Amino acid sequence: MQIATGHPAAKQVLGLLRGHGQPGSTDALEEAELTVAEGFWACEAVRDAARDRGLRVVSVLYCPQVLRPDGLEVAHQLADLAEQAYEISAKTLQRLAERDRPDGLIAVVELPTWTPGSLALAERALVLVADGIEQPGNLGTLIRTLDACGADALVLTNPRTRRANVKVFRASHGTVLRVPCLSFATVADGQDWLDGAGFGVYLADTEGASRYSDLAYADRTALVLGNERFGIDRAWYRESAARVFIPMLGVADSLNVSISAAVLLYEARSKLADWR
Amino acid sequence: MQIATGHPAAKQVLGLLRGHGQPGSTDALEEAELTVAEGFWACEAVRDAARDRGLRVVSVLYCPQVLRPDGLEVAHQLADLAEQAYEISAKTLQRLAERDRPDGLIAVVELPTWTPGSLALAERALVLVADGIEQPGNLGTLIRTLDACGADALVLTNPRTRRANVKVFRASHGTVLRVPCLSFATVADGQDWLDGAGFGVYLADTEGASRYSDLAYADRTALVLGNERFGIDRAWYRESAARVFIPMLGVADSLNVSISAAVLLYEARSKLADWR
């Protein structure tokens, strides 16, 4: 069945792309943690996650007019996995997709959620705490890096951007569908969970006391990165938390938050991991 | 003197923001490597570079109506350093600035240039070769990371985005004014320079032969990062070039290029540098 932009499924895509469900809103979209996967590679990631882990696919919208054969195959596979599937015209596609020359595939999916109880941790574990991160591109890049270095989870405190933001999906290269995430209402709640699980906590701070490359890192390591402008919430600064810095040898006084996270994550990973 | 959007200086800002001088154009703006610094921190960086290194400031446009006292002070300092200085109204500012709530300061500057002969290298040196990087945000983040880790230069081959793109300035946090950059017309020219200066060359390649953390790195190290989609130009794959990988432990098959660069740069820096 072919639908146009007035159809509820198309309206849902547009609403999600326009950012309904911002923090603080009571929009129903927020409750369900729905997001949009747009394009061939994104929809491949959705298909794989639906098959491997039962990801809920709310709808798939595809445009036979512009899809290449391999894209059409993914569309049909997704149609089997999705609750609803619709064809759209090239004109409708152009109005829905957020970029030039879209390749004809759009899916609405529900992000998986995790709870502290459902997260199985090995003796050695590595998590990243993203405290107050504002920019969805940064959050997405953090998630992509967590996936790459085989980290165990993302922990969110003071969230200022939603994981369901479509820019997070894009910057994460779809890994937001896979990387476990725990979100805590307060810093204290996050600390309680980390303490209970025996994590050593390391705060990334340009004024830190220890150079990142000098540390041994605890068997269970939690790295804390803060807001792009204001840094880490003061509540994270307890005596038990180590403050760690990355040397800044130039004129600028800080690194992009996702760059800092990557340098720290790979350093900790190289010291904790199997690869040495 | 107050000017409006029809004035040549304001038109120049708009032209630069709209991306005149794309690669391949013969626009005069391209010749001069002009770029726009917008906002308080950006104009502070311009002021410092003008004072310390004689950066050419073509014009400064400032809005006394919205500037805070510290911003007005920077405006006056820049007016002394710039070839032209103009006041603008809040309305004109809004039409020139690319963001919400601009803080009232805009400068047009000429990016400094370097030549192989003007670049002094110590016995130990670290450079990053950016081959075919497409996205200005990535190029800017690379430059910011080069500044932070005290690298010696950025080397460009197969350039697909211009250093003068305003998005590069923003993502670099103004460090594009400081980080030395050599641009080569061909890969062979870049290789000739690196060979002549005795650099060891390391290609970032997910199919690489050596894990990045296992290498010692040459006293003069050149890390090569490639295009976001197509990787490194085959011409870089000579027998003398090492291929180095960062472990990918998740479902995605690559890292963001500026993330890979940061992990490699800090690893090489920590092995070459003074800080150990």
JSON list of N, CA and C in Angstrom, two decimals, chain B residues 5-43:
[
{"chain": "B", "resi": 5, "resn": "THR", "atom": "N", "xyz": [23.75, 45.31, 5.54]},
{"chain": "B", "resi": 5, "resn": "THR", "atom": "CA", "xyz": [24.11, 44.10, 4.80]},
{"chain": "B", "resi": 5, "resn": "THR", "atom": "C", "xyz": [24.52, 44.37, 3.35]},
{"chain": "B", "resi": 6, "resn": "GLY", "atom": "N", "xyz": [24.17, 45.55, 2.82]},
{"chain": "B", "resi": 6, "resn": "GLY", "atom": "CA", "xyz": [24.56, 45.85, 1.45]},
{"chain": "B", "resi": 6, "resn": "GLY", "atom": "C", "xyz": [26.01, 46.28, 1.29]},
{"chain": "B", "resi": 7, "resn": "HIS", "atom": "N", "xyz": [26.67, 46.61, 2.39]},
{"chain": "B", "resi": 7, "resn": "HIS", "atom": "CA", "xyz": [28.07, 47.08, 2.34]},
{"chain": "B", "resi": 7, "resn": "HIS", "atom": "C", "xyz": [29.00, 45.94, 1.91]},
{"chain": "B", "resi": 8, "resn": "PRO", "atom": "N", "xyz": [30.03, 46.26, 1.12]},
{"chain": "B", "resi": 8, "resn": "PRO", "atom": "CA", "xyz": [30.93, 45.19, 0.66]},
{"chain": "B", "resi": 8, "resn": "PRO", "atom": "C", "xyz": [31.52, 44.33, 1.80]},
{"chain": "B", "resi": 9, "resn": "ALA", "atom": "N", "xyz": [31.81, 44.93, 2.94]},
{"chain": "B", "resi": 9, "resn": "ALA", "atom": "CA", "xyz": [32.39, 44.15, 4.04]},
{"chain": "B", "resi": 9, "resn": "ALA", "atom": "C", "xyz": [31.38, 43.14, 4.58]},
{"chain": "B", "resi": 10, "resn": "ALA", "atom": "N", "xyz": [30.11, 43.54, 4.64]},
{"chain": "B", "resi": 10, "resn": "ALA", "atom": "CA", "xyz": [29.06, 42.62, 5.09]},
{"chain": "B", "resi": 10, "resn": "ALA", "atom": "C", "xyz": [28.79, 41.55, 4.03]},
{"chain": "B", "resi": 11, "resn": "LYS", "atom": "N", "xyz": [28.81, 41.99, 2.77]},
{"chain": "B", "resi": 11, "resn": "LYS", "atom": "CA", "xyz": [28.62, 41.02, 1.68]},
{"chain": "B", "resi": 11, "resn": "LYS", "atom": "C", "xyz": [29.73, 39.98, 1.67]},
{"chain": "B", "resi": 12, "resn": "GLN", "atom": "N", "xyz": [30.94, 40.43, 2.00]},
{"chain": "B", "resi": 12, "resn": "GLN", "atom": "CA", "xyz": [32.06, 39.49, 2.05]},
{"chain": "B", "resi": 12, "resn": "GLN", "atom": "C", "xyz": [31.82, 38.41, 3.11]},
{"chain": "B", "resi": 13, "resn": "VAL", "atom": "N", "xyz": [31.33, 38.84, 4.29]},
{"chain": "B", "resi": 13, "resn": "VAL", "atom": "CA", "xyz": [31.03, 37.87, 5.35]},
{"chain": "B", "resi": 13, "resn": "VAL", "atom": "C", "xyz": [29.98, 36.87, 4.86]},
{"chain": "B", "resi": 14, "resn": "LEU", "atom": "N", "xyz": [28.92, 37.38, 4.27]},
{"chain": "B", "resi": 14, "resn": "LEU", "atom": "CA", "xyz": [27.85, 36.50, 3.79]},
{"chain": "B", "resi": 14, "resn": "LEU", "atom": "C", "xyz": [28.37, 35.54, 2.73]},
{"chain": "B", "resi": 15, "resn": "GLY", "atom": "N", "xyz": [29.20, 36.06, 1.81]},
{"chain": "B", "resi": 15, "resn": "GLY", "atom": "CA", "xyz": [29.75, 35.20, 0.75]},
{"chain": "B", "resi": 15, "resn": "GLY", "atom": "C", "xyz": [30.60, 34.09, 1.33]},
{"chain": "B", "resi": 16, "resn": "LEU", "atom": "N", "xyz": [31.42, 34.43, 2.34]},
{"chain": "B", "resi": 16, "resn": "LEU", "atom": "CA", "xyz": [32.28, 33.41, 2.94]},
{"chain": "B", "resi": 16, "resn": "LEU", "atom": "C", "xyz": [31.46, 32.38, 3.71]},
{"chain": "B", "resi": 17, "resn": "LEU", "atom": "N", "xyz": [30.41, 32.86, 4.41]},
{"chain": "B", "resi": 17, "resn": "LEU", "atom": "CA", "xyz": [29.58, 31.92, 5.16]},
{"chain": "B", "resi": 17, "resn": "LEU", "atom": "C", "xyz": [28.81, 30.99, 4.24]},
{"chain": "B", "resi": 18, "resn": "ARG", "atom": "N", "xyz": [28.45, 31.52, 3.06]},
{"chain": "B", "resi": 18, "resn": "ARG", "atom": "CA", "xyz": [27.70, 30.68, 2.12]},
{"chain": "B", "resi": 18, "resn": "ARG", "atom": "C", "xyz": [28.61, 29.78, 1.31]},
{"chain": "B", "resi": 19, "resn": "GLY", "atom": "N", "xyz": [29.91, 29.85, 1.59]},
{"chain": "B", "resi": 19, "resn": "GLY", "atom": "CA", "xyz": [30.81, 28.87, 1.00]},
{"chain": "B", "resi": 19, "resn": "GLY", "atom": "C", "xyz": [31.34, 29.22, -0.37]},
{"chain": "B", "resi": 20, "resn": "HIS", "atom": "N", "xyz": [31.38, 30.52, -0.73]},
{"chain": "B", "resi": 20, "resn": "HIS", "atom": "CA", "xyz": [32.12, 30.88, -1.94]},
{"chain": "B", "resi": 20, "resn": "HIS", "atom": "C", "xyz": [33.52, 30.33, -1.78]},
{"chain": "B", "resi": 21, "resn": "GLY", "atom": "N", "xyz": [34.13, 30.03, -2.89]},
{"chain": "B", "resi": 21, "resn": "GLY", "atom": "CA", "xyz": [35.51, 29.55, -2.81]},
{"chain": "B", "resi": 21, "resn": "GLY", "atom": "C", "xyz": [35.57, 28.07, -2.49]},
{"chain": "B", "resi": 22, "resn": "GLN", "atom": "N", "xyz": [34.58, 27.31, -2.94]},
{"chain": "B", "resi": 22, "resn": "GLN", "atom": "CA", "xyz": [34.66, 25.85, -2.83]},
{"chain": "B", "resi": 22, "resn": "GLN", "atom": "C", "xyz": [35.81, 25.35, -3.70]},
{"chain": "B", "resi": 23, "resn": "PRO", "atom": "N", "xyz": [36.29, 24.11, -3.41]},
{"chain": "B", "resi": 23, "resn": "PRO", "atom": "CA", "xyz": [37.35, 23.57, -4.25]},
{"chain": "B", "resi": 23, "resn": "PRO", "atom": "C", "xyz": [36.94, 23.61, -5.71]},
{"chain": "B", "resi": 24, "resn": "GLY", "atom": "N", "xyz": [37.84, 24.00, -6.56]},
{"chain": "B", "resi": 24, "resn": "GLY", "atom": "CA", "xyz": [37.53, 24.02, -7.99]},
{"chain": "B", "resi": 24, "resn": "GLY", "atom": "C", "xyz": [37.02, 25.37, -8.47]},
{"chain": "B", "resi": 25, "resn": "SER", "atom": "N", "xyz": [36.52, 26.20, -7.56]},
{"chain": "B", "resi": 25, "resn": "SER", "atom": "CA", "xyz": [36.06, 27.51, -8.01]},
{"chain": "B", "resi": 25, "resn": "SER", "atom": "C", "xyz": [37.26, 28.40, -8.24]},
{"chain": "B", "resi": 26, "resn": "THR", "atom": "N", "xyz": [37.04, 29.45, -8.99]},
{"chain": "B", "resi": 26, "resn": "THR", "atom": "CA", "xyz": [38.15, 30.37, -9.23]},
{"chain": "B", "resi": 26, "resn": "THR", "atom": "C", "xyz": [37.89, 31.67, -8.50]},
{"chain": "B", "resi": 27, "resn": "ASP", "atom": "N", "xyz": [37.02, 31.55, -7.53]},
{"chain": "B", "resi": 27, "resn": "ASP", "atom": "CA", "xyz": [36.62, 32.70, -6.73]},
{"chain": "B", "resi": 27, "resn": "ASP", "atom": "C", "xyz": [37.84, 33.35, -6.08]},
{"chain": "B", "resi": 28, "resn": "ALA", "atom": "N", "xyz": [37.86, 34.65, -6.10]},
{"chain": "B", "resi": 28, "resn": "ALA", "atom": "CA", "xyz": [39.01, 35.37, -5.52]},
{"chain": "B", "resi": 28, "resn": "ALA", "atom": "C", "xyz": [39.14, 35.09, -4.02]},
{"chain": "B", "resi": 29, "resn": "LEU", "atom": "N", "xyz": [38.01, 34.76, -3.38]},
{"chain": "B", "resi": 29, "resn": "LEU", "atom": "CA", "xyz": [38.06, 34.48, -1.94]},
{"chain": "B", "resi": 29, "resn": "LEU", "atom": "C", "xyz": [38.96, 33.29, -1.66]},
{"chain": "B", "resi": 30, "resn": "GLU", "atom": "N", "xyz": [38.95, 32.35, -2.60]},
{"chain": "B", "resi": 30, "resn": "GLU", "atom": "CA", "xyz": [39.73, 31.15, -2.40]},
{"chain": "B", "resi": 30, "resn": "GLU", "atom": "C", "xyz": [41.22, 31.47, -2.40]},
{"chain": "B", "resi": 31, "resn": "GLU", "atom": "N", "xyz": [41.61, 32.30, -3.33]},
{"chain": "B", "resi": 31, "resn": "GLU", "atom": "CA", "xyz": [43.02, 32.65, -3.46]},
{"chain": "B", "resi": 31, "resn": "GLU", "atom": "C", "xyz": [43.58, 33.13, -2.14]},
{"chain": "B", "resi": 32, "resn": "ALA", "atom": "N", "xyz": [42.81, 33.98, -1.48]},
{"chain": "B", "resi": 32, "resn": "ALA", "atom": "CA", "xyz": [43.35, 34.64, -0.29]},
{"chain": "B", "resi": 32, "resn": "ALA", "atom": "C", "xyz": [43.17, 33.78, 0.97]},
{"chain": "B", "resi": 33, "resn": "GLU", "atom": "N", "xyz": [42.50, 32.62, 0.87]},
{"chain": "B", "resi": 33, "resn": "GLU", "atom": "CA", "xyz": [42.28, 31.78, 2.05]},
{"chain": "B", "resi": 33, "resn": "GLU", "atom": "C", "xyz": [41.63, 32.58, 3.18]},
{"chain": "B", "resi": 34, "resn": "LEU", "atom": "N", "xyz": [40.57, 33.30, 2.82]},
{"chain": "B", "resi": 34, "resn": "LEU", "atom": "CA", "xyz": [39.86, 34.07, 3.85]},
{"chain": "B", "resi": 34, "resn": "LEU", "atom": "C", "xyz": [38.85, 33.19, 4.56]},
{"chain": "B", "resi": 35, "resn": "THR", "atom": "N", "xyz": [38.67, 33.46, 5.84]},
{"chain": "B", "resi": 35, "resn": "THR", "atom": "CA", "xyz": [37.64, 32.75, 6.59]},
{"chain": "B", "resi": 35, "resn": "THR", "atom": "C", "xyz": [36.99, 33.70, 7.59]},
{"chain": "B", "resi": 36, "resn": "VAL", "atom": "N", "xyz": [35.91, 33.24, 8.20]},
{"chain": "B", "resi": 36, "resn": "VAL", "atom": "CA", "xyz": [35.14, 34.07, 9.13]},
{"chain": "B", "resi": 36, "resn": "VAL", "atom": "C", "xyz": [35.26, 33.50, 10.54]},
{"chain": "B", "resi": 37, "resn": "ALA", "atom": "N", "xyz": [35.60, 34.37, 11.48]},
{"chain": "B", "resi": 37, "resn": "ALA", "atom": "CA", "xyz": [35.60, 34.00, 12.90]},
{"chain": "B", "resi": 37, "resn": "ALA", "atom": "C", "xyz": [34.41, 34.69, 13.53]},
{"chain": "B", "resi": 38, "resn": "GLU", "atom": "N", "xyz": [33.50, 33.91, 14.09]},
{"chain": "B", "resi": 38, "resn": "GLU", "atom": "CA", "xyz": [32.26, 34.50, 14.61]},
{"chain": "B", "resi": 38, "resn": "GLU", "atom": "C", "xyz": [32.13, 34.23, 16.10]},
{"chain": "B", "resi": 39, "resn": "GLY", "atom": "N", "xyz": [31.94, 35.29, 16.85]},
{"chain": "B", "resi": 39, "resn": "GLY", "atom": "CA", "xyz": [31.70, 35.13, 18.28]},
{"chain": "B", "resi": 39, "resn": "GLY", "atom": "C", "xyz": [32.90, 35.53, 19.13]},
{"chain": "B", "resi": 40, "resn": "PHE", "atom": "N", "xyz": [32.64, 35.60, 20.40]},
{"chain": "B", "resi": 40, "resn": "PHE", "atom": "CA", "xyz": [33.62, 36.13, 21.36]},
{"chain": "B", "resi": 40, "resn": "PHE", "atom": "C", "xyz": [34.90, 35.30, 21.41]},
{"chain": "B", "resi": 41, "resn": "TRP", "atom": "N", "xyz": [34.76, 33.99, 21.65]},
{"chain": "B", "resi": 41, "resn": "TRP", "atom": "CA", "xyz": [35.97, 33.17, 21.80]},
{"chain": "B", "resi": 41, "resn": "TRP", "atom": "C", "xyz": [36.74, 33.12, 20.49]},
{"chain": "B", "resi": 42, "resn": "ALA", "atom": "N", "xyz": [36.03, 33.08, 19.36]},
{"chain": "B", "resi": 42, "resn": "ALA", "atom": "CA", "xyz": [36.69, 33.01, 18.06]},
{"chain": "B", "resi": 42, "resn": "ALA", "atom": "C", "xyz": [37.49, 34.29, 17.82]},
{"chain": "B", "resi": 43, "resn": "CYS", "atom": "N", "xyz": [36.89, 35.44, 18.19]},
{"chain": "B", "resi": 43, "resn": "CYS", "atom": "CA", "xyz": [37.57, 36.70, 17.95]},
{"chain": "B", "resi": 43, "resn": "CYS", "atom": "C", "xyz": [38.71, 36.93, 18.95]}
]
